[in-house]
């Protein structure tokens, strides 16, 4: 059994036990207990919605500190394409890459290049294979997990090809090894806009082990990187990636180069949920390929980014348009078969009420009775996101009916009335006759 | 608890003629309940597609009707009953690509003539009865 490590966690000190986060969680994975939010690990898909919504910044993503690169003699940075959108346009991609080298990285291998290779792999895969349509991109780890938890029916629709990050990591390591560097001294670090990528590296999906050695949040290094970039007068021509790869940072960027297919690009976890729901019902028949990204705008809207996602999206759009045809890296890596998943994606069965369907039906029946007697306000005061979720927690034995403040008040009123009634009762020996 | 003494769980939804805004809600609710109950995903997918097609048929072609799902631990029985207008030629209606949907509906992306064939493909047992003027009843068993 896999342990359910995930990146998104709570800073108990900062949490005030308000109910903002429980309302926005797409898998209803948070409850407030004892005045603090509690994440139900198995349900969390690391989408980062709670990080964005928490007014007290009590939700955070566990990432690796920059110091970790000192553990390797030859640390390699794998900047996500979204990193290119985080600085004003007067700083070019060359500036950013040069800045990363200044931070102490020995080399930079652009994830945008990995994205170019993955684009080609997906194109080849789609033309060669008889695969259930619509095919769903595996690029967003939060979406893959959303499918595992909420839409296991669609697991077979996920394109079984590694992410640009994994591709970049793998090739970067291979190149270093070919150049004679000892593998134990080479460490690759993803510079990430995304919390789910951290989880994806620790508990990879579709493969046994990740080739990535650490994940550093963009927000973690932003200030330091900016200070380095500022001092770079003239950056050498370091960018190898083209617009085809850089465009992956925004919604629609991956699909743009999926040739000859009817695609749909959807972003924001709520919107993604709606689209997947329709796929399950067989509704989106005319679509061949679905690019679904959990963050609004795409990876530029990731919880570990700094810049306004819409500004960032605009910048990526400019960059991607200006450099479309370079794609020089493709010729060097002809074999895309190596990018295929090696492991099957498994469903995460945490939403069902019981392992035994008959017992689950009994629980469902109880749940519906309980729900009928709840106020239906979905106020969240009980610590569950909706009255229905509370009813579900009750039948699972994880909550009590009087957790509902309205139910509690009813009970108190009942009790008070009972007490009043009793208080008026006198033993017959001293009872006075009514006038 | 033994499976054979479990009383079936019944879900029943009225589907209004021409109401595209709510179309899909009944099938979505049935699907989500099956998931909570822990049914295998392959069964859920088939039920979802079959009920969705049925729901769209009620919206597009019927004068309104009811989708009923009877859930037992090992089987899901779905029945769809409408009040009319009835299908003049069932054999034709069961052919893939045959549709009587008006142009306005086809423009919306519906009416490809795959509704009934899709339902039949998803079901282990598929039964359809229709009488002009009286309405249509479809019964499906999916296990």
Coordinates of C-alpha atoms in Angstrom, one line a residue:
Chain A
X1 CA 0.0 0.0 0.0
X2 CA 1.3 3.4 -1.0
X3 CA 1.7 5.9 1.8
X4 CA -0.4 9.0 1.1
X5 CA 2.3 11.7 1.2
X6 CA 1.0 14.9 -0.3
X7 CA 2.5 18.3 -0.5
X8 CA -0.4 20.5 0.7
X9 CA -0.3 20.9 4.5
X10 CA -1.6 23.1 7.3
X11 CA 0.3 25.5 9.5
X12 CA -1.7 24.9 12.7
X13 CA -0.4 28.2 14.2
X14 CA -1.9 30.3 11.5
X15 CA -5.2 28.3 11.0
X16 CA -8.1 30.0 12.7
X17 CA -10.5 27.2 12.0
X18 CA -12.7 29.3 9.6
X19 CA -14.5 27.4 7.0
X20 CA -13.2 29.0 3.8
X21 CA -11.1 26.1 2.7
X22 CA -13.6 23.3 3.3
X23 CA -16.0 25.1 0.9
X24 CA -13.5 25.3 -1.9
X25 CA -12.0 21.8 -1.9
X26 CA -13.0 19.9 -5.0
X27 CA -12.8 16.5 -3.3
X28 CA -14.3 17.6 0.0
X29 CA -11.0 16.6 1.6
X30 CA -11.0 19.1 4.5
X31 CA -12.8 19.2 7.8
X32 CA -12.5 21.6 10.6
X33 CA -11.9 19.7 13.9
X34 CA -10.9 21.2 17.2
X35 CA -10.7 24.6 15.8
X36 CA -8.2 23.6 13.0
X37 CA -8.5 22.5 9.5
X38 CA -7.7 18.8 8.9
X39 CA -6.8 17.5 5.5
X40 CA -8.0 14.0 4.8
X41 CA -4.8 12.8 3.1
X42 CA -6.2 10.1 0.9
X43 CA -8.6 12.5 -0.7
X44 CA -6.3 15.5 -1.3
X45 CA -5.3 15.9 -4.9
X46 CA -2.9 18.8 -4.2
X47 CA -4.7 21.2 -6.4
X48 CA -3.8 24.1 -4.1
X49 CA -7.3 25.6 -4.0
X50 CA -7.1 25.9 -0.3
X51 CA -3.7 27.6 -0.5
X52 CA -5.2 30.2 -2.7
X53 CA -8.4 30.7 -0.6
X54 CA -7.0 30.7 2.9
X55 CA -7.1 34.3 4.2
X56 CA -4.5 33.6 6.9
X57 CA -2.0 31.8 4.7
X58 CA -2.3 28.7 6.9
X59 CA -2.1 26.3 3.9
X60 CA 1.2 25.7 2.4
X61 CA 2.9 23.3 0.1
X62 CA 5.9 21.4 1.3
X63 CA 8.7 21.9 -1.2
X64 CA 12.5 21.5 -1.0
X65 CA 14.7 24.4 0.1
X66 CA 17.3 25.8 -2.3
X67 CA 20.0 24.6 0.1
X68 CA 19.2 21.0 -1.0
X69 CA 21.1 21.6 -4.2
X70 CA 24.3 21.8 -2.2
X71 CA 24.0 18.1 -1.6
X72 CA 25.1 17.5 -5.2
X73 CA 28.3 18.5 -6.9
X74 CA 26.4 19.1 -10.2
X75 CA 22.9 20.4 -9.5
X76 CA 20.8 20.9 -12.6
X77 CA 17.8 23.3 -12.6
X78 CA 14.7 22.3 -14.6
X79 CA 12.7 25.5 -14.9
X80 CA 9.0 25.1 -15.5
X81 CA 7.9 27.1 -18.6
X82 CA 5.8 29.2 -16.2
X83 CA 8.9 30.5 -14.5
X84 CA 9.5 32.6 -17.7
X85 CA 6.3 34.5 -17.0
X86 CA 7.2 35.7 -13.5
X87 CA 9.4 38.6 -14.4
X88 CA 8.8 41.7 -16.4
X89 CA 9.4 41.5 -20.1
X90 CA 12.6 43.5 -19.9
X91 CA 14.2 40.3 -18.6
X92 CA 14.4 37.6 -21.3
X93 CA 14.4 33.9 -20.9
X94 CA 18.2 34.2 -21.3
X95 CA 18.3 36.4 -18.2
X96 CA 16.3 33.9 -16.2
X97 CA 18.5 31.0 -17.2
X98 CA 21.6 33.0 -16.5
X99 CA 20.1 33.9 -13.1
X100 CA 19.5 30.3 -12.2
X101 CA 23.2 29.6 -13.0
X102 CA 24.1 32.4 -10.7
X103 CA 22.1 30.8 -7.9
X104 CA 24.5 27.9 -7.9
X105 CA 23.1 25.5 -10.5
X106 CA 25.7 23.8 -12.6
X107 CA 23.4 23.6 -15.6
X108 CA 19.9 24.4 -16.7
X109 CA 17.8 22.0 -18.7
X110 CA 14.6 23.6 -19.8
X111 CA 11.3 21.8 -19.1
X112 CA 10.0 23.6 -22.1
X113 CA 12.3 21.3 -24.2
X114 CA 10.8 18.3 -22.5
X115 CA 7.4 19.7 -23.4
X116 CA 8.4 19.7 -27.1
X117 CA 9.4 16.1 -26.9
X118 CA 6.2 15.2 -25.1
X119 CA 4.1 17.0 -27.7
X120 CA 5.7 14.9 -30.4
X121 CA 5.3 11.7 -28.3
X122 CA 1.6 12.5 -27.8
X123 CA 1.1 13.2 -31.4
X124 CA 2.7 9.9 -32.4
X125 CA 0.8 8.0 -29.8
X126 CA -2.5 9.4 -30.9
X127 CA -1.9 8.6 -34.5
X128 CA -0.7 5.0 -33.8
X129 CA -2.9 3.7 -31.2
X130 CA -6.5 2.7 -30.9
X131 CA -7.2 4.4 -27.6
X132 CA -10.5 5.3 -25.9
X133 CA -11.6 8.8 -26.9
X134 CA -11.4 11.4 -25.8
X135 CA -7.8 11.1 -24.7
X136 CA -7.0 13.1 -21.6
X137 CA -3.6 14.7 -21.2
X138 CA -1.5 13.4 -18.3
X139 CA 0.4 16.7 -17.9
X140 CA -1.4 18.1 -14.8
X141 CA -0.7 15.9 -11.8
X142 CA -3.7 17.3 -9.9
X143 CA -6.0 16.4 -12.7
X144 CA -4.6 12.9 -12.9
X145 CA -5.3 12.5 -9.2
X146 CA -8.7 14.0 -9.5
X147 CA -9.5 11.3 -12.1
X148 CA -8.0 8.6 -9.7
X149 CA -10.2 9.8 -6.9
X150 CA -13.4 11.0 -8.6
X151 CA -13.5 9.7 -12.1
X152 CA -11.9 6.2 -12.0
X153 CA -14.0 5.4 -15.1
X154 CA -11.7 7.7 -17.1
X155 CA -8.3 6.3 -16.0
X156 CA -8.0 4.4 -19.3
X157 CA -8.4 7.6 -21.2
X158 CA -5.3 9.2 -19.7
X159 CA -2.5 9.4 -22.2
X160 CA 0.2 7.1 -20.7
X161 CA 3.1 9.4 -21.4
X162 CA 5.4 11.0 -18.9
X163 CA 5.3 14.7 -18.1
X164 CA 7.6 17.3 -19.6
X165 CA 9.3 17.5 -16.1
X166 CA 10.0 13.8 -16.0
X167 CA 11.2 13.9 -19.6
X168 CA 13.5 16.8 -19.0
X169 CA 14.9 15.1 -15.8
X170 CA 15.5 11.9 -17.6
X171 CA 17.3 13.4 -20.6
X172 CA 19.3 15.8 -18.4
X173 CA 20.6 12.9 -16.4
X174 CA 21.4 10.8 -19.5
X175 CA 23.3 13.7 -21.0
X176 CA 25.3 14.2 -17.9
X177 CA 26.1 10.5 -17.6
X178 CA 27.2 10.4 -21.3
X179 CA 29.5 13.3 -20.6
X180 CA 31.1 11.3 -17.9
X181 CA 29.7 12.9 -14.7
X182 CA 29.2 10.3 -11.9
X183 CA 25.4 9.9 -11.5
X184 CA 25.4 10.1 -7.7
X185 CA 26.9 13.6 -8.0
X186 CA 24.2 14.9 -10.4
X187 CA 20.9 16.2 -8.9
X188 CA 18.1 17.6 -10.9
X189 CA 15.7 20.1 -9.4
X190 CA 12.4 21.1 -10.8
X191 CA 11.6 24.8 -10.3
X192 CA 7.9 24.5 -9.8
X193 CA 4.7 26.5 -9.9
X194 CA 2.8 23.5 -8.6
X195 CA 2.3 21.7 -5.3
X196 CA 1.1 18.6 -7.0
X197 CA 4.4 18.1 -8.7
X198 CA 6.0 17.7 -5.3
X199 CA 3.7 14.9 -4.6
X200 CA 4.2 13.5 -8.1
X201 CA 7.9 13.3 -7.5
X202 CA 7.6 11.6 -4.1
X203 CA 4.7 9.3 -5.1
X204 CA 5.0 9.0 -8.9
X205 CA 2.0 8.0 -11.0
X206 CA 2.6 5.8 -14.1
X207 CA 6.2 5.0 -13.1
X208 CA 8.1 3.4 -10.3
X209 CA 10.5 6.2 -9.5
X210 CA 10.8 9.8 -10.5
X211 CA 14.0 11.0 -12.1
X212 CA 13.6 14.3 -10.2
X213 CA 15.7 14.8 -7.0
X214 CA 14.0 17.8 -5.6
X215 CA 11.2 20.3 -6.3
X216 CA 11.8 23.9 -5.4
X217 CA 8.8 26.3 -5.5
X218 CA 9.0 29.4 -7.7
X219 CA 7.9 31.5 -4.7
X220 CA 10.8 30.0 -2.7
X221 CA 13.5 31.4 -5.0
X222 CA 11.7 34.3 -6.5
X223 CA 13.3 37.1 -4.5
X224 CA 16.8 35.7 -4.7
X225 CA 16.5 35.0 -8.4
X226 CA 15.2 38.4 -9.1
X227 CA 18.2 40.0 -7.4
X228 CA 20.5 37.9 -9.5
X229 CA 18.7 38.7 -12.8
X230 CA 18.7 42.4 -12.1
X231 CA 22.5 42.4 -12.1
X232 CA 22.9 40.6 -15.4
X233 CA 23.8 43.2 -17.9
X234 CA 23.8 41.2 -21.1
X235 CA 22.7 37.6 -21.0
X236 CA 24.2 35.2 -23.4
X237 CA 22.0 33.2 -25.8
X238 CA 21.1 30.3 -23.5
X239 CA 17.4 29.6 -24.4
X240 CA 17.0 26.5 -26.5
X241 CA 13.3 26.0 -26.2
X242 CA 10.7 27.2 -28.7
X243 CA 7.2 28.6 -28.3
X244 CA 5.8 25.1 -28.7
X245 CA 7.3 24.1 -25.4
X246 CA 7.0 27.4 -23.6
X247 CA 3.3 27.6 -24.4
X248 CA 2.6 24.6 -22.1
X249 CA 2.6 27.0 -19.2
X250 CA -0.9 28.3 -20.2
X251 CA -4.2 26.6 -20.9
X252 CA -4.4 25.6 -24.6
X253 CA -0.6 25.6 -25.0
X254 CA -0.3 21.9 -25.1
X255 CA -3.3 21.4 -27.5
X256 CA -2.0 24.0 -29.9
X257 CA 0.5 21.6 -31.3
X258 CA -1.6 18.4 -31.2
X259 CA -2.1 18.1 -34.9
X260 CA -5.2 17.1 -36.7
X261 CA -7.3 16.4 -33.7
X262 CA -10.3 18.2 -32.2
X263 CA -9.2 19.3 -28.8
X264 CA -10.7 20.9 -25.8
X265 CA -8.7 22.9 -23.3
X266 CA -10.2 23.5 -19.9
X267 CA -8.6 25.1 -16.8
X268 CA -9.6 25.6 -13.2
X269 CA -10.4 22.5 -11.1
X270 CA -14.1 23.2 -10.9
X271 CA -14.4 23.6 -14.7
X272 CA -12.3 20.5 -15.2
X273 CA -14.6 18.5 -12.9
X274 CA -17.6 19.6 -15.0
X275 CA -16.0 18.6 -18.2
X276 CA -14.9 15.2 -16.9
X277 CA -18.4 14.6 -15.6
X278 CA -19.7 15.1 -19.1
X279 CA -17.1 12.8 -20.6
X280 CA -18.2 10.0 -18.2
X281 CA -21.8 10.4 -19.5
X282 CA -20.5 10.1 -23.1
X283 CA -21.5 13.7 -23.8
X284 CA -18.4 15.1 -25.4
X285 CA -18.3 12.8 -28.4
X286 CA -16.8 15.1 -30.9
X287 CA -13.7 15.8 -28.9
X288 CA -10.5 13.7 -29.4
X289 CA -8.1 15.3 -27.0
X290 CA -8.7 17.0 -23.6
X291 CA -6.1 19.2 -22.1
X292 CA -7.3 19.8 -18.5
X293 CA -5.3 21.9 -16.1
X294 CA -6.3 22.3 -12.5
X295 CA -5.2 25.9 -12.1
X296 CA -7.0 28.9 -13.6
X297 CA -5.1 30.0 -16.7
X298 CA -2.9 26.9 -16.6
X299 CA 0.4 26.4 -14.8
X300 CA 0.9 30.1 -14.7
X301 CA -1.9 30.1 -12.1
X302 CA -0.1 27.6 -9.9
X303 CA -0.2 28.1 -6.1
X304 CA 3.6 28.5 -6.0
X305 CA 3.7 31.3 -8.5
X306 CA 4.2 34.9 -7.6
X307 CA 2.9 37.0 -10.6
X308 CA -0.7 37.7 -11.3
X309 CA -1.8 34.7 -13.4
X310 CA -3.4 36.7 -16.1
X311 CA -0.4 38.9 -16.5
X312 CA 1.7 35.8 -16.6
X313 CA -0.5 34.2 -19.2
X314 CA -0.2 37.2 -21.4
X315 CA 3.6 37.1 -21.2
X316 CA 3.7 33.4 -22.1
X317 CA 1.4 34.1 -25.0
X318 CA 3.9 36.7 -26.3
X319 CA 6.8 34.5 -25.8
X320 CA 5.2 31.5 -27.4
X321 CA 4.1 33.4 -30.5
X322 CA 7.5 34.9 -31.0
X323 CA 9.4 31.7 -31.0
X324 CA 7.6 29.0 -32.7
X325 CA 9.8 27.2 -35.1
X326 CA 13.1 26.6 -33.4
X327 CA 12.4 23.1 -31.9
X328 CA 16.1 22.1 -32.4
X329 CA 16.1 19.7 -29.6
X330 CA 13.6 17.3 -31.2
X331 CA 16.1 15.9 -33.7
X332 CA 18.4 14.8 -31.0
X333 CA 15.9 12.5 -29.3
X334 CA 14.0 10.5 -31.8
X335 CA 12.7 7.7 -29.6
X336 CA 9.6 8.6 -27.8
X337 CA 8.7 5.1 -26.7
X338 CA 10.9 5.7 -23.6
X339 CA 8.6 8.3 -22.5
X340 CA 5.7 5.9 -22.0
X341 CA 4.4 5.1 -18.5
X342 CA 5.7 1.9 -17.1
X343 CA 3.1 1.4 -14.4
X344 CA -0.7 1.3 -14.5
X345 CA -2.6 4.2 -13.0
X346 CA -4.7 2.9 -10.1
X347 CA -7.9 4.3 -8.8
X348 CA -7.9 5.8 -5.3
X349 CA -11.1 4.5 -3.8
X350 CA -11.8 6.8 -0.9
X351 CA -15.3 8.1 -1.8
X352 CA -17.3 4.9 -1.4
X353 CA -19.2 4.4 1.8
X354 CA -18.2 0.8 2.3
X355 CA -16.3 -2.0 0.7
X356 CA -19.4 -4.1 0.7
X357 CA -22.1 -2.7 -1.7
X358 CA -25.0 -4.0 0.4
X359 CA -23.6 -2.3 3.5
X360 CA -22.9 0.8 1.5
X361 CA -26.6 0.8 0.4
X362 CA -27.7 0.6 4.0
X363 CA -25.4 3.5 4.9
X364 CA -26.7 5.5 1.9
X365 CA -30.2 5.0 3.1
X366 CA -29.3 6.2 6.6
X367 CA -27.4 9.1 5.1
X368 CA -30.5 10.3 3.2
X369 CA -32.6 10.1 6.3
X370 CA -30.1 12.1 8.3
X371 CA -29.8 14.6 5.5
X372 CA -33.5 15.2 5.5
X373 CA -33.4 16.4 9.1
X374 CA -30.4 18.7 8.6
X375 CA -31.2 22.3 7.8
X376 CA -29.7 22.3 4.3
X377 CA -28.0 25.6 4.8
X378 CA -24.5 24.3 4.0
X379 CA -23.2 26.7 6.6
X380 CA -20.1 24.8 7.4
X381 CA -20.2 25.4 11.1
X382 CA -20.1 21.7 11.8
X383 CA -16.7 21.6 10.1
X384 CA -18.0 19.7 7.0
X385 CA -18.5 21.6 3.7
X386 CA -22.2 20.8 3.2
X387 CA -25.0 19.2 5.1
X388 CA -24.8 16.2 2.9
X389 CA -21.1 15.9 3.7
X390 CA -21.9 16.0 7.4
X391 CA -24.6 13.3 6.9
X392 CA -21.9 11.2 5.1
X393 CA -19.4 11.8 7.9
X394 CA -22.1 10.7 10.4
X395 CA -22.8 7.4 8.7
X396 CA -19.0 6.8 8.4
X397 CA -18.9 7.2 12.2
X398 CA -16.7 10.3 11.9
X399 CA -19.2 12.9 13.1
X400 CA -22.3 13.3 15.3
X401 CA -25.7 14.7 14.5
X402 CA -25.3 17.4 17.2
X403 CA -22.2 18.7 15.4
X404 CA -24.8 20.6 13.5
X405 CA -25.5 23.8 15.6
X406 CA -29.1 23.9 14.5
X407 CA -29.6 20.2 15.6
X408 CA -27.8 21.0 18.8
X409 CA -30.1 24.0 19.5
X410 CA -33.1 21.8 18.8
X411 CA -31.8 19.3 21.3
X412 CA -31.2 22.1 23.9
X413 CA -34.7 23.5 23.4
X414 CA -36.2 20.0 23.8
X415 CA -34.2 19.5 27.0
X416 CA -35.1 23.0 28.4
X417 CA -38.7 22.3 27.7
X418 CA -38.4 18.9 29.4
X419 CA -36.7 20.5 32.4
X420 CA -39.4 23.1 32.7
X421 CA -42.0 20.4 32.6
X422 CA -40.2 18.5 35.3
X423 CA -39.7 21.6 37.4
X424 CA -43.4 22.1 37.6
X425 CA -44.1 18.7 38.8
X426 CA -44.5 18.4 42.6
X427 CA -44.8 15.3 44.7
X428 CA -48.5 14.5 45.4
X429 CA -48.0 15.0 49.1
X430 CA -47.4 18.8 48.8
X431 CA -49.2 19.4 45.5
X432 CA -51.8 22.1 45.9
X433 CA -55.1 21.8 44.2
X434 CA -55.7 24.2 41.4
X435 CA -58.0 27.1 42.4
Chain B
X1 CA -25.5 -8.8 5.8
X2 CA -26.5 -11.0 2.9
X3 CA -27.0 -9.5 -0.5
X4 CA -30.3 -11.2 -1.2
X5 CA -32.1 -9.6 1.8
X6 CA -31.0 -6.0 0.9
X7 CA -34.0 -4.0 -0.3
X8 CA -33.3 -2.2 -3.5
X9 CA -32.6 1.5 -3.5
X10 CA -34.8 3.4 -5.8
X11 CA -34.1 6.7 -7.4
X12 CA -36.7 8.4 -9.6
X13 CA -36.5 11.6 -11.5
X14 CA -38.9 13.5 -13.7
X15 CA -37.4 14.9 -16.8
X16 CA -39.1 17.8 -18.4
X17 CA -39.6 18.2 -22.2
X18 CA -37.4 20.7 -23.8
X19 CA -35.5 21.6 -20.6
X20 CA -31.9 21.6 -21.8
X21 CA -30.6 23.5 -18.7
X22 CA -31.3 20.6 -16.4
X23 CA -30.6 17.9 -18.9
X24 CA -28.0 15.5 -17.5
X25 CA -28.8 16.1 -13.8
X26 CA -30.7 12.9 -13.2
X27 CA -28.0 10.8 -14.9
X28 CA -25.3 12.6 -13.0
X29 CA -27.0 12.0 -9.6
X30 CA -27.5 8.3 -10.4
X31 CA -23.8 8.1 -11.4
X32 CA -22.6 9.8 -8.3
X33 CA -24.7 7.6 -6.0
X34 CA -23.3 4.4 -7.7
X35 CA -19.8 5.7 -7.1
X36 CA -20.5 6.3 -3.4
X37 CA -21.9 2.8 -3.2
X38 CA -18.7 1.4 -4.5
X39 CA -19.9 -0.1 -7.8
X40 CA -17.2 -1.0 -10.3
X41 CA -16.3 1.9 -12.5
X42 CA -17.0 -0.1 -15.7
X43 CA -20.6 -0.5 -14.6
X44 CA -20.9 3.1 -13.5
X45 CA -19.7 4.2 -17.0
X46 CA -22.3 2.1 -18.7
X47 CA -25.1 3.3 -16.5
X48 CA -24.0 6.9 -16.9
X49 CA -24.0 6.7 -20.7
X50 CA -27.3 4.8 -20.9
X51 CA -29.1 7.1 -18.5
X52 CA -27.7 10.2 -20.1
X53 CA -28.9 9.1 -23.5
X54 CA -32.3 8.3 -22.1
X55 CA -32.5 11.6 -20.4
X56 CA -31.6 13.5 -23.6
X57 CA -34.2 11.5 -25.5
X58 CA -36.8 12.5 -22.9
X59 CA -35.8 16.2 -23.3
X60 CA -35.6 16.2 -27.1
X61 CA -38.3 13.7 -28.2
X62 CA -40.8 13.1 -25.5
X63 CA -43.5 15.1 -23.8
X64 CA -41.7 14.5 -20.5
X65 CA -41.1 11.3 -18.6
X66 CA -39.5 9.6 -15.7
X67 CA -36.2 7.9 -15.2
X68 CA -36.1 5.3 -12.5
X69 CA -33.1 3.5 -11.3
X70 CA -33.5 0.5 -9.0
X71 CA -30.2 -0.3 -7.4
X72 CA -29.3 -3.7 -6.0
X73 CA -25.9 -4.9 -4.9
X74 CA -25.3 -6.9 -8.1
X75 CA -27.5 -5.2 -10.6
X76 CA -28.9 -1.8 -11.7
X77 CA -32.3 -1.8 -13.4
X78 CA -33.2 1.3 -15.2
X79 CA -36.7 2.1 -16.6
X80 CA -37.7 5.1 -18.6
X81 CA -41.3 5.9 -19.1
X82 CA -42.7 8.8 -21.1
X83 CA -46.2 10.0 -21.8
X84 CA -45.8 10.3 -25.6
X85 CA -45.8 10.8 -28.5
X86 CA -44.5 7.2 -29.0
X87 CA -42.1 5.9 -31.6
X88 CA -43.7 5.1 -35.0
X89 CA -41.0 2.6 -36.1
X90 CA -38.9 1.1 -33.4
X91 CA -36.7 -1.0 -35.8
X92 CA -35.7 2.2 -37.6
X93 CA -35.1 4.1 -34.3
X94 CA -32.8 1.3 -33.2
X95 CA -30.6 1.7 -36.3
X96 CA -27.3 3.6 -35.8
X97 CA -27.5 7.0 -37.4
X98 CA -31.3 7.1 -37.8
X99 CA -32.8 10.2 -36.2
X100 CA -36.0 12.1 -36.3
X101 CA -34.6 15.1 -34.4
X102 CA -35.4 18.4 -36.1
X103 CA -32.7 20.5 -37.6
X104 CA -32.8 22.9 -34.6
X105 CA -31.8 20.1 -32.3
X106 CA -29.1 18.8 -34.7
X107 CA -27.6 22.2 -34.8
X108 CA -27.1 21.9 -31.0
X109 CA -25.0 18.8 -31.5
X110 CA -27.7 16.3 -30.6
X111 CA -29.8 14.0 -32.7
X112 CA -26.9 12.0 -34.2
X113 CA -29.1 8.9 -34.2
X114 CA -27.0 7.1 -31.6
X115 CA -29.1 7.5 -28.6
X116 CA -31.0 4.2 -28.5
X117 CA -28.2 2.1 -30.1
X118 CA -25.8 3.5 -27.4
X119 CA -28.3 2.6 -24.7
X120 CA -28.6 -0.9 -26.1
X121 CA -24.8 -1.3 -26.3
X122 CA -24.4 -0.3 -22.6
X123 CA -27.1 -2.6 -21.3
X124 CA -27.0 -6.4 -20.7
X125 CA -30.8 -6.5 -21.3
X126 CA -32.6 -3.9 -23.3
X127 CA -36.3 -3.8 -23.8
X128 CA -38.3 -1.1 -25.6
X129 CA -42.0 -0.8 -26.1
X130 CA -43.8 2.0 -27.7
X131 CA -47.3 2.8 -28.7
X132 CA -48.2 5.8 -30.8
X133 CA -50.2 8.2 -28.7
X134 CA -49.4 6.3 -25.4
X135 CA -45.7 6.7 -25.0
X136 CA -42.6 4.7 -24.8
X137 CA -41.2 2.5 -22.0
X138 CA -37.6 1.3 -22.0
X139 CA -36.2 -1.2 -19.5
X140 CA -32.5 -1.8 -19.1
X141 CA -30.6 -4.2 -16.9
X142 CA -26.9 -3.5 -16.3
X143 CA -24.8 -5.7 -14.1

